[in-house]
Short mmCIF file of C-alpha atoms in Angstrom, two decimals:
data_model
loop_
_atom_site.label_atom_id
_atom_site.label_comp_id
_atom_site.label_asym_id
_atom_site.label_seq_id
_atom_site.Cartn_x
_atom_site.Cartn_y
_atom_site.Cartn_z
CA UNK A 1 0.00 0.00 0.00
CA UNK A 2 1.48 3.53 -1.01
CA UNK A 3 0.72 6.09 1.38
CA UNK A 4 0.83 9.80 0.23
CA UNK A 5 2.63 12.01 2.85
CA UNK A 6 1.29 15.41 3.93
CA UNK A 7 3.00 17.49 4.97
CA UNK A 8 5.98 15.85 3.89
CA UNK A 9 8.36 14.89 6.86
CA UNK A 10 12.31 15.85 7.43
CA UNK A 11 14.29 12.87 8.28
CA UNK A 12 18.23 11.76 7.27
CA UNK A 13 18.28 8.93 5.17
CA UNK A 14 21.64 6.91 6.26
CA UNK A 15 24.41 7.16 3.61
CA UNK A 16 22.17 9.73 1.24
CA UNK A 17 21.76 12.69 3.61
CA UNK A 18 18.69 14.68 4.79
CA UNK A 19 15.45 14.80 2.57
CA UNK A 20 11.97 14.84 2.87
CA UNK A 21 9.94 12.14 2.88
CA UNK A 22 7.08 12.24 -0.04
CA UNK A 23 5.37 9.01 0.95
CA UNK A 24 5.58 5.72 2.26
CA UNK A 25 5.12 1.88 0.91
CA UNK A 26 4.06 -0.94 3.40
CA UNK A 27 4.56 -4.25 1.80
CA UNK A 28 2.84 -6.17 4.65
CA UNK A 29 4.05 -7.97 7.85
CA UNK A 30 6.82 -9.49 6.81
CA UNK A 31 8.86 -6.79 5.18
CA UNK A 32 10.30 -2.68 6.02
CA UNK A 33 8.42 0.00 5.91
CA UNK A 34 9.79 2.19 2.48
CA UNK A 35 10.45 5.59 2.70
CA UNK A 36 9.90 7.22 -0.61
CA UNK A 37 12.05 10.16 0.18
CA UNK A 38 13.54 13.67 -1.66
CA UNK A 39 17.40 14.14 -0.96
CA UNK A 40 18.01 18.03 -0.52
CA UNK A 41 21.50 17.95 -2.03
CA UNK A 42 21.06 15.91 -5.08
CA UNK A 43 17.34 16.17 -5.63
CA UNK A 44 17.59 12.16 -6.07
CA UNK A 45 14.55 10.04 -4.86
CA UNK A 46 15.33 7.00 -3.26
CA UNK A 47 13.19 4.57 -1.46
CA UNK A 48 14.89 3.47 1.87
CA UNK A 49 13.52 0.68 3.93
CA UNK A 50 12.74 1.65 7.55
CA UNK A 51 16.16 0.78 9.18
CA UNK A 52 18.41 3.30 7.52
CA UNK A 53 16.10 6.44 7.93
CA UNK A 54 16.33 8.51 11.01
CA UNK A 55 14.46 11.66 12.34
CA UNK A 56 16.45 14.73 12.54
CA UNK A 57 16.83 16.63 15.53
CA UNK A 58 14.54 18.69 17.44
CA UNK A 59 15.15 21.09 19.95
CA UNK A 60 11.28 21.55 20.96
CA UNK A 61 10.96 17.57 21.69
CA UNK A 62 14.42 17.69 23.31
CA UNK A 63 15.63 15.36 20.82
CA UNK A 64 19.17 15.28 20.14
CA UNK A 65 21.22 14.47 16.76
CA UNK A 66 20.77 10.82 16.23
CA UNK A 67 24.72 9.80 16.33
CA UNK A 68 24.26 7.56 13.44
CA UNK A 69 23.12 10.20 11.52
CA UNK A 70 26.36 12.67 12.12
CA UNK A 71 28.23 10.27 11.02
CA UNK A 72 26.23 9.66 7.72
CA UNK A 73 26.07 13.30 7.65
CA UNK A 74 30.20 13.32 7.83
CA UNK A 75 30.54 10.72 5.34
CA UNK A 76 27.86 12.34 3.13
CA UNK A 77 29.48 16.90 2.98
CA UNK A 78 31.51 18.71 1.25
CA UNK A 79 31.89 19.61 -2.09
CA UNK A 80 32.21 16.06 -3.61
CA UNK A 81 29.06 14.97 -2.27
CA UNK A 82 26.76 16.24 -5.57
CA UNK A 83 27.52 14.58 -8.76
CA UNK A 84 28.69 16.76 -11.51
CA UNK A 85 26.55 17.76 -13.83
CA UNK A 86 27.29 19.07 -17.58
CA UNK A 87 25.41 21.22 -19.54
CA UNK A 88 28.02 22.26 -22.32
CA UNK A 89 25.89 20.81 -25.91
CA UNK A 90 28.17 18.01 -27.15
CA UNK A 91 29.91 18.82 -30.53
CA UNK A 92 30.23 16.13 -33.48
CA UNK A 93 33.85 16.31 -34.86
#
């Protein structure tokens, strides 16, 4: 069953970065809940199953950064991170 999220929610997907999540799939009992997801930096949508996605923090709720998500968050910055992209036309020689 696809689920349509909205508002869509903020959450760290492990290894991608932070996103939004757009929806969500439930395959049944026996099987992860998917997170169809947004990533901000790459504007990629991935569907990750319900262990590698993580709520961010939130000061209000007095929830702090998850440390699995710094981490991912580490391995994830800088300026590598986004794939290059090319918009130059391509000439035939």
């Amino acid at each position: 069953m696809f689920t349509q999220l909205n508002p869509p929610i903020p959450l760290h997907v492990l290894g991608k970065g932070d996103g939004y999540a757009i929806g969500m799939i439930d395959y049944g009992q026996e099987h992860n809940l998917m997170w169809v997801t947004a990533i901000d930096a790459t504007g990629e949508i991935w569907c990750a199953p319900n262990p590698k996605v993580r709520m961010g923090r939130n000061w209000t709720m007095g929830r702090a950064e998850n440390p699995l998500v710094a981490a991912s968050k580490q391995s994830c910055a800088g300026p590598d991170s986004r794939p290059e992209f090319s918009l130059r036309a391509e000439t035939a020689n």
